[in-house]
CSV table of C-alpha atoms in Angstrom, one decimal:
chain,number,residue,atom,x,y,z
A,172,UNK,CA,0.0,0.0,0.0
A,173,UNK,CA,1.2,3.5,-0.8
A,174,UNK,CA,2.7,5.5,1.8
A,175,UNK,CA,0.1,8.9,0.7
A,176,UNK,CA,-1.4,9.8,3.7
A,177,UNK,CA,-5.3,9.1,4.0
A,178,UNK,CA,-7.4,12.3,4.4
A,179,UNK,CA,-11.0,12.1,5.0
A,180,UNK,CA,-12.3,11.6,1.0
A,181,UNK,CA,-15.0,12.9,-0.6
A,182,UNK,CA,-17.6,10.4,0.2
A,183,UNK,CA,-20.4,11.8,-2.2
A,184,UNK,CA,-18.0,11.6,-5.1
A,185,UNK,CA,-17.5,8.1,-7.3
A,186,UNK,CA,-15.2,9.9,-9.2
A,187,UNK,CA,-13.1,10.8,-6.1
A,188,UNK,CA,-13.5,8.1,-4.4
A,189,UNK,CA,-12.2,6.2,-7.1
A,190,UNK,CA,-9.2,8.4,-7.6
A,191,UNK,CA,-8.8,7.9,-4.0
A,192,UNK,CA,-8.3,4.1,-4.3
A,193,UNK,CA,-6.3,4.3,-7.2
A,194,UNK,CA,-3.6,6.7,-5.8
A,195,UNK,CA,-3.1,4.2,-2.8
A,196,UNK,CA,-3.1,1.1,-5.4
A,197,UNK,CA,-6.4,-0.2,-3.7
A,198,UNK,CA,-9.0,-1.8,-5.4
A,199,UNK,CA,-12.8,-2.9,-4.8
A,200,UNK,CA,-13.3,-6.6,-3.8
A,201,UNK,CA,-16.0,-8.3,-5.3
A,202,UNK,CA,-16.1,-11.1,-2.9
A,203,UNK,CA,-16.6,-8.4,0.0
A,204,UNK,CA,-19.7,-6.8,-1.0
A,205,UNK,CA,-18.1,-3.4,-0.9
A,206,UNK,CA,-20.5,-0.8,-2.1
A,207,UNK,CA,-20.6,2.8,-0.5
A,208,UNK,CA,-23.4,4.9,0.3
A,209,UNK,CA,-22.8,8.2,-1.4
A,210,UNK,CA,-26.1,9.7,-1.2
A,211,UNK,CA,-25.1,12.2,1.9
A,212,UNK,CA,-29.0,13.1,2.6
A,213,UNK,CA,-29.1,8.7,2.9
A,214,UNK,CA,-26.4,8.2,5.4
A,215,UNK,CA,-27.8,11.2,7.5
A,216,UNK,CA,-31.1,9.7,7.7
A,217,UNK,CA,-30.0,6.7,8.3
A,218,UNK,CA,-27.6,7.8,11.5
A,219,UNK,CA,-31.0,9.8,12.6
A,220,UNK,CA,-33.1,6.2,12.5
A,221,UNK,CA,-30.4,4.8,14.7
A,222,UNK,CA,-31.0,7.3,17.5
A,223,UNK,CA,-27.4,8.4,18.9
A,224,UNK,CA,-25.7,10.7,20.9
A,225,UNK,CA,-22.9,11.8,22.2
A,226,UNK,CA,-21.3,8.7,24.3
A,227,UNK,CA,-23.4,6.4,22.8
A,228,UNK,CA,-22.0,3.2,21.8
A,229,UNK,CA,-21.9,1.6,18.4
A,230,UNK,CA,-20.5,-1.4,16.6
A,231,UNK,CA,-20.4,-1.2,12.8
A,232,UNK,CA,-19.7,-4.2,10.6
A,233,UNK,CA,-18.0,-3.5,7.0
A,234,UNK,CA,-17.5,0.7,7.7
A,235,UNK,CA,-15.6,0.3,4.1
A,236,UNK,CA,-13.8,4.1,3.9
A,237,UNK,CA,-15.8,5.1,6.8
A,238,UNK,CA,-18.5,7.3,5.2
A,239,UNK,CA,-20.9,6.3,8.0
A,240,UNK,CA,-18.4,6.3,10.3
A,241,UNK,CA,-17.3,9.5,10.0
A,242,UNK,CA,-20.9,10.8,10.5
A,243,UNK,CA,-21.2,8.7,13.8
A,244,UNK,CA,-18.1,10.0,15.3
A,245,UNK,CA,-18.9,13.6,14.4
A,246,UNK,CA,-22.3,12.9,16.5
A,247,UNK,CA,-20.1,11.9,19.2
A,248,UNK,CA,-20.3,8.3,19.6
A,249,UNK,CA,-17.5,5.9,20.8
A,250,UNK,CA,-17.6,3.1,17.6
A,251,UNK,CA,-16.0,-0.1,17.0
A,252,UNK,CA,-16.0,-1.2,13.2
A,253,UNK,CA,-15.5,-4.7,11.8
A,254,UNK,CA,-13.6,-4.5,8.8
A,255,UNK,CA,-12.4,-7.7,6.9
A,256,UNK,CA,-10.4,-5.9,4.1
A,257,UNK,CA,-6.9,-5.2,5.0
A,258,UNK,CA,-5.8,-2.3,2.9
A,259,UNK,CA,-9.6,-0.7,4.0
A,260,UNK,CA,-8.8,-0.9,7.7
A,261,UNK,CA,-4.9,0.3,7.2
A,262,UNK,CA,-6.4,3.6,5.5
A,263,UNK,CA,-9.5,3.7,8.1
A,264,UNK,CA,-6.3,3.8,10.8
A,265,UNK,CA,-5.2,6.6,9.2
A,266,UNK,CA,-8.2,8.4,8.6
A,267,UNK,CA,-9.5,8.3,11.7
A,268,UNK,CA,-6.3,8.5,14.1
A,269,UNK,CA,-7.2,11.1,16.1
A,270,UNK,CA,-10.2,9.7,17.5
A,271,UNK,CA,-8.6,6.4,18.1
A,272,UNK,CA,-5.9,8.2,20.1
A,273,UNK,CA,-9.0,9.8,22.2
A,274,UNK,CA,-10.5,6.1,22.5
A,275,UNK,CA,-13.6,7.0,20.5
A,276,UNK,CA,-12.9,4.4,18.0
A,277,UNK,CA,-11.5,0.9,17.8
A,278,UNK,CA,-11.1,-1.5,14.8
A,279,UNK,CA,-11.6,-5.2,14.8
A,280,UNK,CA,-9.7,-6.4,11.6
A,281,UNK,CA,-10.8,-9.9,10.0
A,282,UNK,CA,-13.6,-11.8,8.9
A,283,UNK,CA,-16.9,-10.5,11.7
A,284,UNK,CA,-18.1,-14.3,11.7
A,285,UNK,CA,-15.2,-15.0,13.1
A,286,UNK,CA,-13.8,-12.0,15.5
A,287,UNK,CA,-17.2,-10.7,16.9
A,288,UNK,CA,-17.8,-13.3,19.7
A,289,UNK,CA,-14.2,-12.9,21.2
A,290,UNK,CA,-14.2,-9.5,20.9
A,291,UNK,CA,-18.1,-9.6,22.8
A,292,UNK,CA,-16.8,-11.7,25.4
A,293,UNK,CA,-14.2,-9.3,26.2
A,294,UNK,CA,-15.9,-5.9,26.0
A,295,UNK,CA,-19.5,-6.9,26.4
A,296,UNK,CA,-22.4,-5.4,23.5
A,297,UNK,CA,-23.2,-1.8,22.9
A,298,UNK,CA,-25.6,-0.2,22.7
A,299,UNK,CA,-26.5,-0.1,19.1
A,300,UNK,CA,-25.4,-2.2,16.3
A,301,UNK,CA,-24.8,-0.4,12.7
A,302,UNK,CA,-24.2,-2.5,9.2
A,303,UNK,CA,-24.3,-1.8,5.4
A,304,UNK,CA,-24.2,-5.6,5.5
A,305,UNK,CA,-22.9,-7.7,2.4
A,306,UNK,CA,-26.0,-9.4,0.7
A,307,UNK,CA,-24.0,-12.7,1.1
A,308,UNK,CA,-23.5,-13.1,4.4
A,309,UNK,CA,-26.1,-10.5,6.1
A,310,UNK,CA,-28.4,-13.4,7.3
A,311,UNK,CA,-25.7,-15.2,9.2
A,312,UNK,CA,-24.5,-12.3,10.6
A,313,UNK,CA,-27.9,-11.6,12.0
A,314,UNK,CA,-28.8,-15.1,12.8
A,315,UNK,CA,-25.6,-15.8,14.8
A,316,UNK,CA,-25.3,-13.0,16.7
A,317,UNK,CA,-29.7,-13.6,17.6
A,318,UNK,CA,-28.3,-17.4,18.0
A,319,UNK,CA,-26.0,-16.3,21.0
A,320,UNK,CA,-28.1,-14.2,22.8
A,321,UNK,CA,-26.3,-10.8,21.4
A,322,UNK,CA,-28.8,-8.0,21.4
A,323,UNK,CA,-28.8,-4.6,20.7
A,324,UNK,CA,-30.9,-2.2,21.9
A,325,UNK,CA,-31.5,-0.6,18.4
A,326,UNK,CA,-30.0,-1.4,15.3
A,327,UNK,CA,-30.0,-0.1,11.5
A,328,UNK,CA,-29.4,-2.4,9.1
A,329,UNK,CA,-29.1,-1.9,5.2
A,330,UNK,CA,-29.0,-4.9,3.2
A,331,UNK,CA,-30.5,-6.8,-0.2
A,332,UNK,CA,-34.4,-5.3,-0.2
A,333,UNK,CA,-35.2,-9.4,-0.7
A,334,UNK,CA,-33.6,-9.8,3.0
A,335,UNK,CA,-34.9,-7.3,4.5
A,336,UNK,CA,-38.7,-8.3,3.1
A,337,UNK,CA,-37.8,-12.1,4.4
A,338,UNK,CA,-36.7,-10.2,7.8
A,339,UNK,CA,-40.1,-8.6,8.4
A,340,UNK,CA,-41.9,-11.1,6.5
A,341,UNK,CA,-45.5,-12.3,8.2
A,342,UNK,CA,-46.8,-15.8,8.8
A,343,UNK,CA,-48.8,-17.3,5.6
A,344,UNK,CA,-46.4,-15.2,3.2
A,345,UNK,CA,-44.4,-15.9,0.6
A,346,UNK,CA,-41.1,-14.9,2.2
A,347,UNK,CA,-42.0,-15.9,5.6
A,348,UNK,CA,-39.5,-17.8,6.4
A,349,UNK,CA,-37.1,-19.5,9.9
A,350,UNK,CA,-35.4,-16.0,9.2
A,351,UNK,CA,-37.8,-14.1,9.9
A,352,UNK,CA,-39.2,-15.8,13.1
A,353,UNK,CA,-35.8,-15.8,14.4
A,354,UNK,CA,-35.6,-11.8,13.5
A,355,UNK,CA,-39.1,-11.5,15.2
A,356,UNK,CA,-38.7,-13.5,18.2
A,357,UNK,CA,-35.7,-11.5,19.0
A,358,UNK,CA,-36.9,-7.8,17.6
A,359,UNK,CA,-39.7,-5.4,16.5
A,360,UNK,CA,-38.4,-4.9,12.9
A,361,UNK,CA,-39.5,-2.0,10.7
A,362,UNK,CA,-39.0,-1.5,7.3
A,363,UNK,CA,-36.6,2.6,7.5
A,364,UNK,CA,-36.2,3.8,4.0
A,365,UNK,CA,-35.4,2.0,0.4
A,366,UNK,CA,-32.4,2.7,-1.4
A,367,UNK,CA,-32.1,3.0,-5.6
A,368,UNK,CA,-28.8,1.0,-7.0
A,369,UNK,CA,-28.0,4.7,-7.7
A,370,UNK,CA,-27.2,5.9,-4.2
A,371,UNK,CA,-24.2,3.7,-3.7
A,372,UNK,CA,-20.8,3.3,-5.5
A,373,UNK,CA,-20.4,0.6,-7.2
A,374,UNK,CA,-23.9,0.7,-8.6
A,375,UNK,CA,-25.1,-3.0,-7.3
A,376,UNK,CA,-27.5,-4.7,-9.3
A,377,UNK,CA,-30.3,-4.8,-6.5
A,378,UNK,CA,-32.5,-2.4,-4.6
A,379,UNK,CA,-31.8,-2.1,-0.7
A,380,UNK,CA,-33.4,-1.7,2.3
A,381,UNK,CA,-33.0,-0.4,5.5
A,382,UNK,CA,-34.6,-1.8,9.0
A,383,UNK,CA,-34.8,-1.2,12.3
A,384,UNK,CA,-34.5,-3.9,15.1
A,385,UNK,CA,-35.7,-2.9,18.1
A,386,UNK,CA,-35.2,-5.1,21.1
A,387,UNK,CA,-38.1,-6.6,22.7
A,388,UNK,CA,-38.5,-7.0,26.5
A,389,UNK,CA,-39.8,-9.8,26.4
A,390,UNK,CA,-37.8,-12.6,25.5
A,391,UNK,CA,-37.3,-15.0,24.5
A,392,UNK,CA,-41.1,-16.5,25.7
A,393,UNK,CA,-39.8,-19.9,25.8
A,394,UNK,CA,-38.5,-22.5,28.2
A,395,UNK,CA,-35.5,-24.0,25.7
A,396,UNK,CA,-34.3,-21.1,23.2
A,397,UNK,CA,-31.5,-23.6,21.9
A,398,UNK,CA,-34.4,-26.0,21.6
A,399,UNK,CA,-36.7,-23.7,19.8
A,400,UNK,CA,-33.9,-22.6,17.2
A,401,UNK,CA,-33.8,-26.4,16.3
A,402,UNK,CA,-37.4,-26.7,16.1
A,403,UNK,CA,-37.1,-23.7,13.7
A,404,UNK,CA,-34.6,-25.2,11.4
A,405,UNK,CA,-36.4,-28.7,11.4
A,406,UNK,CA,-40.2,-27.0,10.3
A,407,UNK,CA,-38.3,-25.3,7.8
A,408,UNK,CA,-36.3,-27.8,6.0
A,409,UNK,CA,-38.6,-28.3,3.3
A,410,UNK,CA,-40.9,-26.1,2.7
A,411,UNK,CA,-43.3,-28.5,0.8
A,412,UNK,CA,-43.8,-30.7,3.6
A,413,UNK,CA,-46.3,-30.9,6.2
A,414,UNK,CA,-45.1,-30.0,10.1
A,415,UNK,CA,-45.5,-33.8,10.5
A,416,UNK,CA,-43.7,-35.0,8.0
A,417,UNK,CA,-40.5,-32.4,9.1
A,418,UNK,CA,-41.2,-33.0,12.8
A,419,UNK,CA,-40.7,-36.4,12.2
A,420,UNK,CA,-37.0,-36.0,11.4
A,421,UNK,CA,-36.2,-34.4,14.7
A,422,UNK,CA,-34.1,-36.2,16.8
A,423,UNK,CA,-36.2,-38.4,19.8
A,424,UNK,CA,-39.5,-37.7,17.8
A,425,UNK,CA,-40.4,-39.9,15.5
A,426,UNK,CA,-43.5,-41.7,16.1
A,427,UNK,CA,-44.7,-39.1,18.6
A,428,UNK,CA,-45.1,-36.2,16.2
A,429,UNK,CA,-49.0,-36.5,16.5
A,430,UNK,CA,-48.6,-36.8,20.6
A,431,UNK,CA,-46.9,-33.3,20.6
A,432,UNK,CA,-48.8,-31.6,17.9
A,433,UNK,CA,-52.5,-32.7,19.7
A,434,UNK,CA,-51.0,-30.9,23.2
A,435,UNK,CA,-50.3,-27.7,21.1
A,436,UNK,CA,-53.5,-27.2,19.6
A,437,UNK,CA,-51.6,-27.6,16.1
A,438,UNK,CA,-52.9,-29.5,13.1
A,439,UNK,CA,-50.4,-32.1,12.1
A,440,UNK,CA,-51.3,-31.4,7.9
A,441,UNK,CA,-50.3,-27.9,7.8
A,442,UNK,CA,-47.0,-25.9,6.8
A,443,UNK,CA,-44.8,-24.3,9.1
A,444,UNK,CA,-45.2,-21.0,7.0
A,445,UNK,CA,-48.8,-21.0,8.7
A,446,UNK,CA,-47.8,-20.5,11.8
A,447,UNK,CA,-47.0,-17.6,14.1
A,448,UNK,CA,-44.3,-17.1,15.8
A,449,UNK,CA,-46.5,-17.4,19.2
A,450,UNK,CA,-47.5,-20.9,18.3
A,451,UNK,CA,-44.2,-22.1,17.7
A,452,UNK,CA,-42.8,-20.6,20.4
A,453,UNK,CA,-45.6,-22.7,22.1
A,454,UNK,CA,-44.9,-25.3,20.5
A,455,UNK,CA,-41.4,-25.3,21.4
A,456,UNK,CA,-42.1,-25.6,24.9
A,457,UNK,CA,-44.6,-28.8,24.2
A,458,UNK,CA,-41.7,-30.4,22.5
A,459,UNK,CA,-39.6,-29.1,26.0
A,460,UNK,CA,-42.2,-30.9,28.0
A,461,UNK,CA,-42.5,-33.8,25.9
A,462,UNK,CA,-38.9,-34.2,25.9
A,463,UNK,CA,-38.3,-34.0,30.0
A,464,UNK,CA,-41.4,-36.6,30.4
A,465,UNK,CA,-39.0,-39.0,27.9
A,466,UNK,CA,-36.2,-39.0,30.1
A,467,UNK,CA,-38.5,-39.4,33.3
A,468,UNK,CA,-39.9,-42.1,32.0
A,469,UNK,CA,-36.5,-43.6,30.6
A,470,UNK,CA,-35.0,-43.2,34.1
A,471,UNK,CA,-37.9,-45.3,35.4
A,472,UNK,CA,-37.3,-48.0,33.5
């Protein structure tokens, strides 16, 4: 990487931008999703919807050149950003060096699969969560951090418009999907604002969409969350099939599908995209029951 030093770049300006890569021999990656926002009217609306101020804690996954960033810190808030491109987090050191000599912010270089559960267990969650999230991997990001119990208070999230419809998706449609229970159980999701191809750089070849997760108090409503993420993945497996017929592949079940569905009030030839996220969650605790009677009765014998 050249050794030009990295001012803060014009980040409503393709054409600077790109001259800005090119003079420090960097180069978009394909593989990493990297589009920036460089509508400036966008990225301040968006930064509104997330609801800072000054001291507020953020973490932001995939900050790129820090457009979003760099609005955040100006608010005052203390960020940490995930950034898995090398020569992106090199120049976001330089960019924003003075505020990591003040401790405002902190980069976590690597792939955020991989160094956000270390870095949680070390300094705990914030208090919002912030991510122009690549269309690739923006489910499992979501659905592991929900998976471990990592939830923040408010979060933005921009990604493919098809995720964010699956994300706030309701029981008997289309896109409803495990996704978007597990989003649901865990939040109150809101659709925020659409965004054309035309308001980021590279011009991607999909709408997006921007939600809100709010956290709910009340969670999560069941007696076996590990459990329940299971059952979720087992009524979902194929789609086609009854909740019998997938029920019946879950582990300790088979044979005793129509036992467990009778005690939850559930008809055995329906699909799981018919069903709320209050009856599986009910359900869930059924199977919990169901499952503790099993070994009861296997200790008797």
């Amino acid at each position: 990487m050249s050794t030009i030093s990295a001012k803060t770049p014009d980040y409503d300006s393709p054409a600077q931008l790109k001259t800005f890569l090119e003079e420090r021999g960097m180069s978009m990656q394909k593989k990493f999703g990297q589009n920036f926002l460089v509508n400036r009217d966008a990225r301040r609306r968006l930064i509104d919807a997330l609801q800072v101020e000054e001291g507020t804690t953020v973490w932001e996954v995939g900050p790129g050149l820090g457009a979003m960033t760099d609005e955040m810190l100006r608010r005052g808030c203390v960020v940490t950003a995930f950034e898995i491109d090398h020569c992106f987090a090199d120049t976001l050191r330089q960019i924003f060096a003075p505020y990591i000599e003040k401790g405002q912010f902190t980069l976590v270089e690597g792939d955020v699969l991989k160094t956000w559960k270390p870095y949680f267990k070390e300094h705990g969650l914030p208090q919002r969560f912030f991510g122009n999230l690549p269309y690739n991997v923006a489910a499992a990001i979501v659905a592991d951090m929900i998976s471990e119990g990592a939830r923040f208070d408010r979060s933005i999230i921009t990604v493919q418009k098809e995720v964010a419809e699956r994300m706030a998706a309701k029981f008997g449609t289309d896109n409803y999907s495990s996704f978007s229970v597990l989003c649901q159980w865990a939040y109150d999701v809101t659709n925020v604002m659409d965004l054309a191809g035309g308001c980021f750089w590279p011009r991607p070849n999909v709408d997006s969409r921007s939600v809100a997760f709010v956290k709910k108090d009340r969670f999560p409503c069941c007696k076996d969350p590990k459990l329940f993420m299971t059952m979720l993945r087992v009524l979902f497996a194929q789609r086609r099939k009854t909740i019998k017929n997938n029920l019946n592949t879950m582990n300790g079940l088979k044979g005793n599908v129509d036992t467990v569905l009778e005690r939850a009030g559930i008809a055995a030839n329906i699909r799981a995209e018919t069903l709320s996220g209050e009856q599986m969650l009910a359900l869930s605790d059924v199977l919990y029951d169901f499952f503790a009677e099993q070994k009861t009765d296997g200790g008797r014998q």
